[in-house]
Amino acid sequence: MEQKKYLQAKLTQFLREDRIQLWKPPYTDENKEASLALTDLAKKYADKLKCHGNEVEKILEEIRCKAIERGTRNENFKTKGIATIEVFLPRQRRKDRNTLLETRLHVSGKELRSKIAETFGFQENYIKIIINKKQLQLGKSLEEQGVTHNVKAMVLELKQSEEDARKSFQVEEEEQNEARLEEQTIARTRRGLEILAERAAEMVVDPETTPYLDIANQTGRSIKIPPSEKKALMLAMGYHEKGRAFLKRKQYELALPCLLDADKYFCECGTELLDTVDNYAVLQLDTVWCYFHLGQLECLDDAEKKLNSAQKCFKKCYGENHQRLVNIKGNCGKEKVLFLRLYLLQGIRNYHSGNGEEACEYLNKAHRLFTELCIDPSKFHSLLQLGFTAQEARLGLRACDGNVDHAAAHITHRREELAQIRKEEQEKRKRRLESVNVLKTMGYSTHAARHALRQARGDLDEALKTLLSNPQRWWLNNSDPETNHHQESPSQENIDQLVYMGFDTGAATAALRVFRGNVQLAAQTLALNGGSLPSDLQLVAEDSSSTPSTSPSDSAGTSSASTDEDMETEAVNEILDDIPEHEEDYLDSTLEDEEIIIAKYLSYVENTKSATKKN
């Protein structure tokens, strides 16, 4: 099967190079039948490929028939507006069947999903459609989502749903429940990541108790990120980590939507940032790896672009011949795992494109790296006995070219170095949180405190000056929703303080009501406005004086709010469980899968060479 695909790709390449159009004379007659010229062409290419002429002619005829069908479909689209979508089914659903689907482009994504489910025997709610590297949105039309004639659609099935009449109702129900759980998992993933990204972007988490996603350079130190890009980056990294967690569990149908969402959010970040770290390059590799395991590599036009993008990104981050990486970290042994996978995927991609020589070159490069990165079991166990983890042992041995003593020293030094970096980064975040809390105790909202500190680059005194210079703006526009409730009437003591300062009793009472009893903010605002409140704050004072302090809905909503908070906590914890503790987890691999795939594709290349020699 793989050899046939290779031959198809090779013949397609020849036809393109020779500018031959099989659907036109002399290869196709007026009745759209194959002519003798096709037989002559088959003989020519068979001699060139050293293959049997009958086999080549059969494949050329398949290519010719598909070209004629494509022409008919193009005409149909021009005259009737009926577009054709090429549907790529999950591996277990493929049976040499026609996978073309006709549709109007004004229909919704939901209607297309229903049609695909009905045509190919899926349960509608248990499939996802990927078109143009994005998940199909059910509520928008195909036109709105950029779907065009002759586009390719990949179907992801959230459960093993090959209908078998012998299955009992109980087994079928269990599978449906499993699919529902998978759908809920995806929804919880999105919600959990949004919450985490908001917390991280606004720096409101407690650094002692709540870890959050961070982005660092090759030394492990955090990189300063513009606020406008922070949330997008947090979401990108979160989706990537969740996708990687699904990849580890070989849940490729769940991994791909997460990886594609990660790509979308990474693209919202500046190129300068993406050139500094290798996250985006690793994402490209993970996405193509996922495509491969879904059996969809040959149908993806962008696989080659993703691999080229990864290669360029690695070069920018690591330098020419990894020199920048070596200067920073002292070695590049661990990162070679990424290049092994890159070369392997480039070899597979070239093989499926009919480029046998290039495929052989990349596969051999991958094999050489695999040999270099293989770990001696005895050395591995020696490090385990010293108390290091399996992950540390693999990474340490690869970083130190297999030297056990050097690896032990390397791991120990790295542990100490990272512990120090984490301590410094945690202290920075803790100081930031303490500064926010100081401003909150002075009556400012969390939102106002964060923005003022950001504007003052973390300097508490400068942030306070910024806030005091215009208190009503910081109060009105940035107050916290959770604290935006009516408070008790101002105390007589606080009113007397303001009156003693020379302010009118009515103005003092109104100001204290607006600022919820905060004498400092009330006095500052009255002083800046000639002893009275600005008109916008007077409205707030009137509104708060007429609002009852409690209402039946306050207590009635407590249970609902508690339930929502529990659900959010569950969603966040589920994300945190999948974020690896080791910062170089993405570089750790046993290479078991890679070993099998390298051997398989090298055998395909050798079989192709052998067949050529025999003929």
Coordinates of C-alpha atoms in Angstrom, one line a residue:
M1 CA 0.0 0.0 0.0
E2 CA 2.8 2.5 1.0
Q3 CA 4.7 1.5 -2.1
K4 CA 1.7 2.2 -4.3
K5 CA 1.3 5.6 -2.8
Y6 CA 4.9 6.3 -3.5
L7 CA 4.5 5.3 -7.1
Q8 CA 1.4 7.4 -7.5
A9 CA 3.3 10.4 -6.1
K10 CA 6.3 9.8 -8.4
L11 CA 4.1 9.5 -11.5
T12 CA 2.2 12.7 -10.6
Q13 CA 5.6 14.4 -10.3
F14 CA 6.6 13.2 -13.8
L15 CA 3.3 14.3 -15.3
R16 CA 3.8 17.8 -13.8
E17 CA 7.4 18.1 -14.9
D18 CA 6.4 17.0 -18.5
R19 CA 3.3 19.2 -18.5
I20 CA 1.1 16.3 -19.5
Q21 CA -2.7 16.6 -19.1
L22 CA -4.1 13.1 -19.1
W23 CA -7.7 14.3 -19.4
K24 CA -7.0 15.8 -22.8
P25 CA -6.1 14.3 -26.2
P26 CA -4.1 12.3 -27.1
Y27 CA -4.5 10.4 -23.8
T28 CA -8.3 10.8 -23.6
D29 CA -10.5 10.4 -26.7
E30 CA -13.8 12.2 -27.4
N31 CA -15.7 9.6 -25.4
K32 CA -13.5 10.2 -22.4
E33 CA -11.9 6.8 -22.7
A34 CA -8.2 6.1 -22.5
S35 CA -6.4 5.9 -25.8
L36 CA -3.3 4.0 -27.0
A37 CA -1.2 7.0 -26.2
L38 CA -1.7 6.2 -22.5
T39 CA -0.2 2.8 -22.9
D40 CA 2.9 4.3 -24.7
L41 CA 3.3 6.8 -21.9
A42 CA 3.0 4.0 -19.3
K43 CA 5.8 2.1 -21.0
K44 CA 8.0 5.2 -21.1
Y45 CA 7.6 5.9 -17.3
A46 CA 7.9 2.2 -16.5
D47 CA 11.3 2.2 -18.2
K48 CA 12.3 5.3 -16.3
L49 CA 11.2 3.8 -12.9
K50 CA 12.3 0.3 -13.7
C51 CA 8.8 -1.0 -12.9
H52 CA 6.2 -3.3 -14.6
G53 CA 4.4 -1.5 -17.4
N54 CA 1.0 -2.9 -16.4
E55 CA 1.3 -1.5 -12.9
V56 CA 2.2 1.9 -14.1
E57 CA -0.6 2.0 -16.7
K58 CA -3.1 1.0 -14.1
I59 CA -2.0 3.9 -11.8
L60 CA -2.0 6.4 -14.7
E61 CA -5.5 5.4 -15.6
E62 CA -6.6 6.1 -12.0
I63 CA -5.0 9.5 -12.2
R64 CA -6.6 10.1 -15.6
C65 CA -10.1 9.2 -14.3
K66 CA -9.7 11.4 -11.2
A67 CA -8.7 14.3 -13.4
I68 CA -11.8 13.9 -15.6
E69 CA -14.0 13.7 -12.5
R70 CA -12.3 16.9 -11.2
G71 CA -13.0 18.7 -14.4
T72 CA -16.7 17.7 -14.2
R73 CA -16.9 18.9 -10.7
N74 CA -15.3 22.2 -11.6
E75 CA -17.8 22.8 -14.3
N76 CA -20.6 21.8 -11.9
F77 CA -19.4 24.5 -9.5
K78 CA -19.1 27.2 -12.2
T79 CA -22.6 26.5 -13.6
K80 CA -24.6 25.4 -10.5
G81 CA -22.6 26.6 -7.5
I82 CA -22.3 23.1 -6.1
A83 CA -18.9 22.7 -4.4
T84 CA -17.1 19.4 -3.9
I85 CA -15.3 18.6 -0.6
E86 CA -12.8 15.8 -0.4
V87 CA -13.4 14.0 2.9
F88 CA -10.6 12.2 4.7
L89 CA -11.9 9.6 7.0
P90 CA -10.3 8.0 10.1
R91 CA -8.1 5.1 9.3
Q92 CA -10.6 2.5 10.6
R93 CA -13.3 3.9 8.2
R94 CA -11.4 3.8 4.9
K95 CA -12.5 1.1 2.4
D96 CA -11.5 2.2 -1.1
R97 CA -14.7 4.2 -1.1
N98 CA -15.6 7.5 -2.8
T99 CA -15.0 10.2 -0.2
L100 CA -16.2 13.2 -2.2
L101 CA -19.2 15.2 -0.9
E102 CA -21.2 17.8 -2.8
T103 CA -22.6 20.8 -1.0
R104 CA -23.7 24.4 -1.3
L105 CA -21.3 26.9 0.5
H106 CA -24.1 28.9 2.1
V107 CA -25.0 26.0 4.4
S108 CA -23.9 26.1 8.0
G109 CA -21.1 24.0 9.6
K110 CA -23.7 22.1 11.5
E111 CA -25.5 21.1 8.2
L112 CA -22.2 20.0 6.7
R113 CA -21.4 17.9 9.8
S114 CA -24.9 16.3 9.6
K115 CA -24.4 15.5 5.9
I116 CA -20.9 13.9 6.5
A117 CA -22.3 11.9 9.4
E118 CA -25.2 10.6 7.3
T119 CA -23.1 9.9 4.2
F120 CA -20.3 8.0 6.0
G121 CA -22.2 6.4 8.8
F122 CA -21.1 8.5 11.8
Q123 CA -23.0 9.6 14.8
E124 CA -23.3 13.3 14.3
N125 CA -22.4 14.5 17.8
Y126 CA -19.3 12.4 18.0
I127 CA -17.3 13.8 15.1
K128 CA -15.2 16.9 14.6
I129 CA -14.4 18.4 11.2
I130 CA -11.0 20.0 10.5
I131 CA -10.9 22.3 7.4
N132 CA -8.1 24.8 6.5
K133 CA -6.2 23.8 9.7
K134 CA -9.2 24.9 11.8
Q135 CA -12.0 23.2 13.6
L136 CA -15.3 23.7 11.7
Q137 CA -17.6 26.1 13.5
L138 CA -21.2 24.8 13.6
G139 CA -22.9 28.2 13.8
K140 CA -21.3 29.9 10.8
S141 CA -21.7 29.2 7.1
L142 CA -19.0 27.5 5.1
E143 CA -18.4 30.7 3.1
E144 CA -17.8 32.7 6.3
Q145 CA -15.2 30.1 7.3
G146 CA -13.3 30.3 4.1
V147 CA -14.4 26.9 2.8
T148 CA -14.1 26.7 -1.0
H149 CA -14.6 24.3 -3.8
N150 CA -12.2 21.3 -3.8
V151 CA -11.2 21.9 -0.2
K152 CA -10.1 18.9 2.0
A153 CA -11.9 18.1 5.2
M154 CA -10.5 15.8 7.9
V155 CA -12.9 13.9 10.1
L156 CA -12.0 13.2 13.7
E157 CA -14.1 10.6 15.5
L158 CA -14.3 10.9 19.3
K159 CA -15.1 7.2 19.8
Q160 CA -14.5 3.9 18.1
S161 CA -17.9 3.8 16.4
E162 CA -17.6 1.1 13.7
E163 CA -21.2 -0.2 13.9
D164 CA -21.4 -3.8 14.6
A165 CA -24.8 -5.5 14.8
R166 CA -23.4 -8.0 17.4
K167 CA -22.6 -5.3 19.9
S168 CA -24.9 -5.3 22.9
F169 CA -26.9 -2.3 23.9
Q170 CA -24.8 -1.9 27.0
V171 CA -21.5 -1.7 25.2
E172 CA -23.0 0.8 22.7
E173 CA -24.2 2.9 25.6
E174 CA -20.8 2.8 27.3
E175 CA -19.2 4.0 24.1
Q176 CA -21.7 6.9 23.7
N177 CA -21.0 7.9 27.3
E178 CA -17.3 7.8 26.6
A179 CA -17.8 10.1 23.7
R180 CA -19.8 12.5 25.8
L181 CA -17.1 12.5 28.4
E182 CA -14.5 13.3 25.7
E183 CA -16.6 16.3 24.5
Q184 CA -17.0 17.5 28.1
T185 CA -13.2 17.1 28.5
I186 CA -12.6 19.5 25.5
A187 CA -15.0 22.0 26.9
R188 CA -13.4 21.9 30.4
T189 CA -10.0 22.3 28.8
R190 CA -11.1 25.5 27.1
R191 CA -12.6 26.9 30.3
G192 CA -9.7 25.9 32.5
L193 CA -7.1 27.5 30.2
E194 CA -9.1 30.7 29.9
I195 CA -9.2 31.1 33.7
L196 CA -5.5 30.3 34.0
A197 CA -4.6 32.7 31.2
E198 CA -6.6 35.5 32.8
R199 CA -4.9 34.9 36.2
A200 CA -1.4 34.7 34.7
A201 CA -1.9 37.7 32.4
E202 CA -3.1 39.9 35.3
M203 CA -0.7 38.5 37.9
V204 CA -3.4 37.8 40.5
V205 CA -2.4 34.3 41.5
D206 CA -0.7 33.4 44.8
P207 CA 2.8 32.3 43.8
E208 CA 3.0 30.2 46.9
T209 CA 0.0 28.0 46.2
T210 CA -1.0 28.4 42.5
P211 CA 1.4 27.6 39.7
Y212 CA 0.7 29.0 36.3
L213 CA 2.0 28.8 32.8
D214 CA 5.2 30.8 32.2
I215 CA 7.5 31.2 29.2
A216 CA 11.3 31.1 29.7
N217 CA 14.4 31.3 27.6
Q218 CA 17.0 28.5 27.3
T219 CA 18.4 29.3 30.8
G220 CA 15.0 28.9 32.4
R221 CA 14.4 32.5 33.3
S222 CA 11.1 34.2 32.6
I223 CA 10.8 36.4 29.5
K224 CA 9.1 39.8 29.8
I225 CA 6.0 39.7 27.6
P226 CA 4.0 42.7 26.4
P227 CA 0.6 42.7 28.2
S228 CA -1.2 42.7 24.9
E229 CA 0.4 39.4 24.0
K230 CA 0.4 37.8 27.5
K231 CA -3.1 36.2 27.4
A232 CA -2.7 34.9 23.9
L233 CA 0.6 33.3 24.8
M234 CA -0.7 31.7 28.0
L235 CA -3.6 30.2 26.0
A236 CA -1.2 29.0 23.3
M237 CA 1.1 27.3 25.8
G238 CA -1.9 25.9 27.7
Y239 CA -3.5 24.3 24.6
H240 CA -0.1 23.0 23.6
E241 CA 0.6 21.3 26.9
K242 CA -2.9 19.8 27.0
G243 CA -2.4 18.6 23.4
R244 CA 0.9 17.1 24.4
A245 CA -0.8 15.3 27.3
F246 CA -3.3 13.8 24.9
L247 CA -0.4 12.8 22.6
K248 CA 1.3 10.9 25.4
R249 CA -1.9 9.0 26.0
K250 CA -2.1 8.4 22.2
Q251 CA -5.5 10.2 22.1
Y252 CA -4.8 11.8 18.8
E253 CA -8.4 12.8 18.0
L254 CA -8.4 14.9 21.2
A255 CA -4.9 16.2 20.8
L256 CA -5.3 17.7 17.3
P257 CA -8.0 20.3 18.1
C258 CA -5.9 21.5 21.1
L259 CA -2.7 21.7 19.0
L260 CA -4.6 23.7 16.3
D261 CA -6.0 26.1 18.9
A262 CA -2.4 26.5 20.2
D263 CA -1.2 27.4 16.7
K264 CA -4.0 30.0 16.4
Y265 CA -3.1 31.8 19.7
F266 CA 0.7 31.6 18.9
C267 CA 0.0 33.5 15.7
E268 CA -1.4 36.3 17.8
C269 CA 2.0 36.8 19.4
G270 CA 4.8 38.9 17.9
T271 CA 7.4 37.2 15.7
E272 CA 10.2 38.7 17.9
L273 CA 8.9 36.6 20.8
L274 CA 8.5 33.4 18.8
D275 CA 12.1 33.8 17.5
T276 CA 13.4 33.8 21.1
V277 CA 11.9 30.5 22.3
D278 CA 11.5 27.1 20.6
N279 CA 7.8 26.6 21.7
Y280 CA 6.4 27.3 18.3
A281 CA 8.8 25.0 16.5
V282 CA 8.0 22.2 18.9
L283 CA 4.2 22.8 18.3
Q284 CA 4.7 22.4 14.5
L285 CA 6.4 19.0 15.1
D286 CA 3.8 17.9 17.5
T287 CA 1.0 18.8 15.0
V288 CA 2.5 16.9 12.1
W289 CA 3.3 14.0 14.4
C290 CA -0.4 13.9 15.3
Y291 CA -1.4 14.1 11.6
F292 CA 0.9 11.1 10.9
H293 CA -0.6 9.0 13.7
L294 CA -4.1 9.9 12.4
G295 CA -3.1 8.5 9.0
Q296 CA -3.6 11.9 7.4
L297 CA -0.1 13.0 6.5
E298 CA -0.4 12.5 2.8
C299 CA -3.6 14.6 2.6
L300 CA -2.2 17.7 4.3
D301 CA -0.9 20.5 2.0
D302 CA 0.6 22.4 5.0
A303 CA 2.7 19.5 6.5
E304 CA 5.7 20.6 4.5
K305 CA 5.2 24.2 5.5
K306 CA 5.0 23.3 9.2
L307 CA 8.2 21.3 9.1
N308 CA 10.0 24.1 7.2
S309 CA 8.7 26.6 9.8
A310 CA 10.0 24.4 12.6
Q311 CA 13.4 24.1 11.0
K312 CA 13.7 27.9 10.6
C313 CA 12.5 28.6 14.1
F314 CA 15.0 26.1 15.6
K315 CA 17.8 27.8 13.6
K316 CA 16.8 31.3 15.0
C317 CA 16.5 30.0 18.6
Y318 CA 19.5 27.7 18.6
G319 CA 21.8 29.4 16.1
E320 CA 23.8 28.0 13.2
N321 CA 24.9 24.4 14.0
H322 CA 23.3 24.9 17.5
Q323 CA 26.1 27.3 18.4
R324 CA 23.9 29.7 20.3
L325 CA 22.4 26.9 22.3
V326 CA 25.8 25.4 23.2
N327 CA 27.0 28.9 24.4
I328 CA 24.0 29.2 26.6
K329 CA 23.6 25.7 28.0
G330 CA 27.0 24.1 27.3
N331 CA 25.6 21.3 25.2
C332 CA 22.8 20.5 22.7
G333 CA 22.4 16.7 23.4
K334 CA 18.9 16.9 24.7
E335 CA 17.6 19.1 21.9
K336 CA 18.8 16.5 19.3
V337 CA 15.6 14.6 20.1
L338 CA 13.6 17.3 18.3
F339 CA 15.8 17.2 15.3
L340 CA 15.5 13.4 15.1
R341 CA 11.7 13.8 14.9
L342 CA 12.1 16.6 12.4
Y343 CA 14.2 14.5 10.1
L344 CA 11.9 11.5 10.5
L345 CA 8.8 13.5 9.6
Q346 CA 10.6 15.2 6.7
G347 CA 11.6 11.7 5.4
I348 CA 8.0 10.5 5.7
R349 CA 6.7 13.6 4.0
N350 CA 9.2 13.2 1.1
Y351 CA 8.4 9.5 0.7
H352 CA 4.7 10.3 0.4
S353 CA 5.5 13.0 -2.2
G354 CA 7.5 10.6 -4.3
N355 CA 10.9 12.0 -3.5
G356 CA 12.7 8.8 -2.8
E357 CA 16.3 10.1 -2.6
E358 CA 15.3 13.0 -0.3
A359 CA 13.3 10.6 1.8
C360 CA 16.3 8.2 2.1
E361 CA 18.6 11.1 3.1
Y362 CA 16.3 12.4 5.9
L363 CA 15.5 8.9 7.2
N364 CA 19.2 8.0 7.4
K365 CA 19.9 11.3 9.3
A366 CA 17.1 10.4 11.7
H367 CA 18.6 6.9 12.1
R368 CA 22.1 8.2 12.8
L369 CA 20.7 10.5 15.5
F370 CA 18.7 7.6 16.9
T371 CA 21.9 5.6 17.2
E372 CA 23.6 8.5 18.9
L373 CA 20.8 9.1 21.4
C374 CA 20.2 5.5 22.4
I375 CA 20.9 5.1 26.0
D376 CA 22.9 2.2 27.6
P377 CA 20.5 0.5 30.0
S378 CA 23.3 -0.2 32.5
K379 CA 24.2 3.5 32.7
F380 CA 20.6 4.4 32.9
H381 CA 20.1 2.1 35.9
S382 CA 23.3 3.5 37.6
L383 CA 21.7 7.0 37.6
L384 CA 18.4 5.6 38.9
Q385 CA 20.3 4.0 41.8
L386 CA 21.7 7.4 42.7
G387 CA 18.2 8.7 43.2
F388 CA 17.6 10.5 40.0
T389 CA 14.3 10.1 38.1
A390 CA 14.1 8.2 34.8
Q391 CA 13.5 11.5 33.0
E392 CA 16.5 13.2 34.6
A393 CA 18.6 10.1 33.7
R394 CA 17.7 10.2 30.0
L395 CA 18.1 13.9 29.7
G396 CA 21.4 13.9 31.6
L397 CA 23.0 11.1 29.7
R398 CA 22.0 12.7 26.3
A399 CA 23.4 16.0 27.5
C400 CA 26.7 14.4 28.5
D401 CA 27.3 12.0 25.6
G402 CA 26.6 9.0 27.8
N403 CA 29.1 9.7 30.6
V404 CA 27.5 8.6 33.9
D405 CA 29.7 10.8 36.2
H406 CA 29.3 13.9 34.1
A407 CA 25.5 13.2 33.8
A408 CA 25.2 12.9 37.6
A409 CA 27.0 16.2 38.1
H410 CA 25.0 17.9 35.3
I411 CA 21.7 16.8 36.8
T412 CA 22.7 18.0 40.3
H413 CA 23.9 21.3 39.0
R414 CA 20.8 21.8 36.9
R415 CA 18.6 21.0 39.9
E416 CA 20.4 23.7 42.0
E417 CA 20.4 26.2 39.2
L418 CA 16.6 25.8 38.5
A419 CA 15.8 25.9 42.2
Q420 CA 17.6 29.3 42.5
I421 CA 15.8 30.6 39.3
R422 CA 12.4 29.4 40.6
K423 CA 13.1 31.1 43.9
E424 CA 14.0 34.4 42.3
E425 CA 11.0 34.3 39.9
Q426 CA 8.7 33.3 42.8
E427 CA 9.9 36.2 44.9
K428 CA 9.3 38.6 42.1
R429 CA 5.7 37.5 41.7
K430 CA 5.3 37.5 45.5
R431 CA 6.5 41.1 45.7
R432 CA 4.1 42.0 42.9
L433 CA 1.2 40.4 44.7
E434 CA 2.2 42.1 48.0
S435 CA 2.2 45.5 46.3
V436 CA -1.2 44.8 44.8
N437 CA -2.5 43.9 48.3
V438 CA -1.0 47.1 49.8
L439 CA -2.9 49.2 47.3
K440 CA -6.1 47.2 47.9
T441 CA -5.9 48.0 51.6
M442 CA -5.8 51.7 50.7
G443 CA -9.1 51.3 49.0
Y444 CA -8.1 50.8 45.4
S445 CA -9.5 47.9 43.3
T446 CA -7.4 45.0 42.3
H447 CA -7.7 45.9 38.6
A448 CA -6.6 49.5 39.3
A449 CA -3.7 48.4 41.5
R450 CA -2.4 45.9 38.8
H451 CA -2.6 48.5 36.0
A452 CA -0.9 51.2 38.1
L453 CA 1.9 48.9 39.1
R454 CA 2.4 47.8 35.5
Q455 CA 2.5 51.5 34.4
A456 CA 5.1 52.1 37.2
R457 CA 7.1 49.0 36.3
G458 CA 6.5 47.5 39.7
D459 CA 7.5 50.6 41.8
L460 CA 4.9 50.8 44.6
D461 CA 5.6 54.5 45.4
E462 CA 5.2 55.5 41.7
A463 CA 2.1 53.4 41.4
L464 CA 0.6 55.2 44.4
K465 CA 1.4 58.6 42.9
T466 CA -0.3 57.6 39.7
L467 CA -3.4 56.5 41.5
L468 CA -3.5 59.6 43.7
S469 CA -3.2 61.9 40.8
N470 CA -6.7 61.0 39.5
P471 CA -8.6 58.8 42.0
Q472 CA -12.0 59.0 40.4
R473 CA -10.8 57.6 37.1
W474 CA -9.1 54.6 38.7
W475 CA -12.1 54.0 41.0
L476 CA -14.9 54.2 38.5
N477 CA -13.3 52.5 35.5
N478 CA -11.4 49.8 37.3
S479 CA -13.4 48.8 40.3
D480 CA -13.8 45.1 41.0
P481 CA -17.3 43.6 40.2
E482 CA -17.1 41.5 43.4
T483 CA -16.7 44.6 45.6
N484 CA -19.1 46.7 43.7
H485 CA -21.9 46.3 46.2
H486 CA -23.5 48.8 48.6
Q487 CA -21.7 49.1 51.9
E488 CA -23.0 50.3 55.3
S489 CA -23.4 54.1 55.8
P490 CA -20.2 56.0 56.5
S491 CA -19.3 56.1 60.2
Q492 CA -19.7 59.4 62.1
E493 CA -16.1 59.3 63.0
N494 CA -15.0 59.3 59.4
I495 CA -17.4 62.1 58.5
D496 CA -16.1 64.2 61.4
Q497 CA -12.5 63.7 60.1
L498 CA -13.4 65.2 56.8
V499 CA -15.5 68.0 58.3
Y500 CA -12.5 68.8 60.5
M501 CA -10.4 69.1 57.3
G502 CA -12.9 71.8 56.2
F503 CA -15.2 69.9 53.9
D504 CA -19.0 70.2 53.9
T505 CA -20.9 67.5 55.9
G506 CA -23.0 66.5 52.9
A507 CA -20.1 66.3 50.5
A508 CA -18.1 64.4 53.1
T509 CA -20.9 61.8 53.5
A510 CA -21.4 61.4 49.8
A511 CA -17.6 61.0 49.2
L512 CA -17.3 58.4 51.9
R513 CA -20.3 56.5 50.5
V514 CA -18.7 56.4 47.0
F515 CA -15.3 55.3 48.4
R516 CA -16.8 52.9 50.9
G517 CA -15.5 54.6 53.9
N518 CA -11.9 55.3 52.7
V519 CA -11.0 58.6 54.2
Q520 CA -7.8 59.1 52.2
L521 CA -9.5 58.6 48.8
A522 CA -12.5 60.7 49.8
A523 CA -10.3 63.6 51.0
Q524 CA -8.1 63.5 47.9
T525 CA -11.0 63.6 45.5
L526 CA -12.8 66.4 47.4
A527 CA -9.6 68.5 47.6
L528 CA -9.0 68.1 43.8
N529 CA -12.5 69.2 43.0
G530 CA -13.0 72.2 45.2
G531 CA -14.7 70.5 48.1
S532 CA -17.4 68.7 46.1
L533 CA -17.7 65.5 44.1
P534 CA -17.5 65.5 40.3
S535 CA -20.8 64.9 38.6
D536 CA -20.0 61.3 37.6
L537 CA -19.2 60.4 41.2
Q538 CA -22.3 62.3 42.5
L539 CA -24.5 59.9 40.5
V540 CA -22.6 56.9 42.1
A541 CA -23.3 58.4 45.5
E542 CA -27.0 58.8 44.8
D543 CA -27.3 55.3 43.4
S544 CA -25.5 53.7 46.4
S545 CA -27.7 55.6 48.9
S546 CA -30.9 54.4 47.3
T547 CA -29.7 50.7 47.0
P548 CA -30.7 48.4 49.9
S549 CA -27.7 46.8 51.6
T550 CA -29.1 43.3 51.1
S551 CA -31.6 41.6 48.8
P552 CA -33.2 38.2 48.6
S553 CA -31.2 37.4 45.5
D554 CA -27.9 37.9 47.3
S555 CA -28.5 34.8 49.5
A556 CA -30.3 32.9 46.8
G557 CA -27.3 33.1 44.5
T558 CA -24.9 31.8 47.0
S559 CA -25.4 28.2 46.1
S560 CA -25.2 28.8 42.4
A561 CA -22.0 30.9 42.8
S562 CA -20.4 28.2 44.9
T563 CA -21.3 25.6 42.3
D564 CA -19.8 27.7 39.5
E565 CA -16.6 28.3 41.5
D566 CA -16.3 24.5 42.2
M567 CA -16.6 23.8 38.4
E568 CA -14.0 26.4 37.6
T569 CA -11.6 25.0 40.3
E570 CA -12.1 21.5 38.8
A571 CA -11.4 22.8 35.3
V572 CA -8.2 24.6 36.4
N573 CA -7.0 21.6 38.4
E574 CA -7.5 19.3 35.4
I575 CA -5.2 21.6 33.3
L576 CA -2.6 21.9 36.1
D577 CA -2.5 18.1 36.4
D578 CA -1.3 17.9 32.7
I579 CA 1.4 20.6 33.0
P580 CA 4.6 18.7 33.5
E581 CA 6.8 19.5 36.5
H582 CA 10.1 19.2 34.6
E583 CA 10.7 22.2 32.4
E584 CA 12.4 20.0 29.8
D585 CA 9.7 17.4 29.6
Y586 CA 9.2 18.2 25.9
L587 CA 12.8 17.0 25.3
D588 CA 12.3 13.7 27.0
S589 CA 11.5 10.7 24.9
T590 CA 12.2 6.9 25.1
L591 CA 12.3 7.0 21.2
E592 CA 10.5 3.7 21.1
D593 CA 7.9 4.9 18.5
E594 CA 10.6 6.7 16.5
E595 CA 12.7 3.5 16.3
I596 CA 9.7 1.5 14.9
I597 CA 8.7 4.1 12.4
I598 CA 12.3 4.7 11.2
A599 CA 12.8 1.0 10.5
K600 CA 9.4 0.8 8.7
Y601 CA 10.1 3.6 6.3
L602 CA 13.7 2.7 5.7
S603 CA 12.3 -0.8 4.7
Y604 CA 9.9 0.9 2.2
V605 CA 12.8 2.9 0.7
E606 CA 14.9 -0.3 0.4
N607 CA 12.0 -2.3 -1.1
T608 CA 11.6 0.5 -3.7
K609 CA 15.3 0.3 -4.5
S610 CA 15.2 -3.5 -4.7
A611 CA 12.2 -3.5 -7.0
T612 CA 14.0 -1.0 -9.3
K613 CA 17.1 -3.1 -9.5
K614 CA 15.2 -6.3 -10.3
N615 CA 13.3 -4.7 -13.1

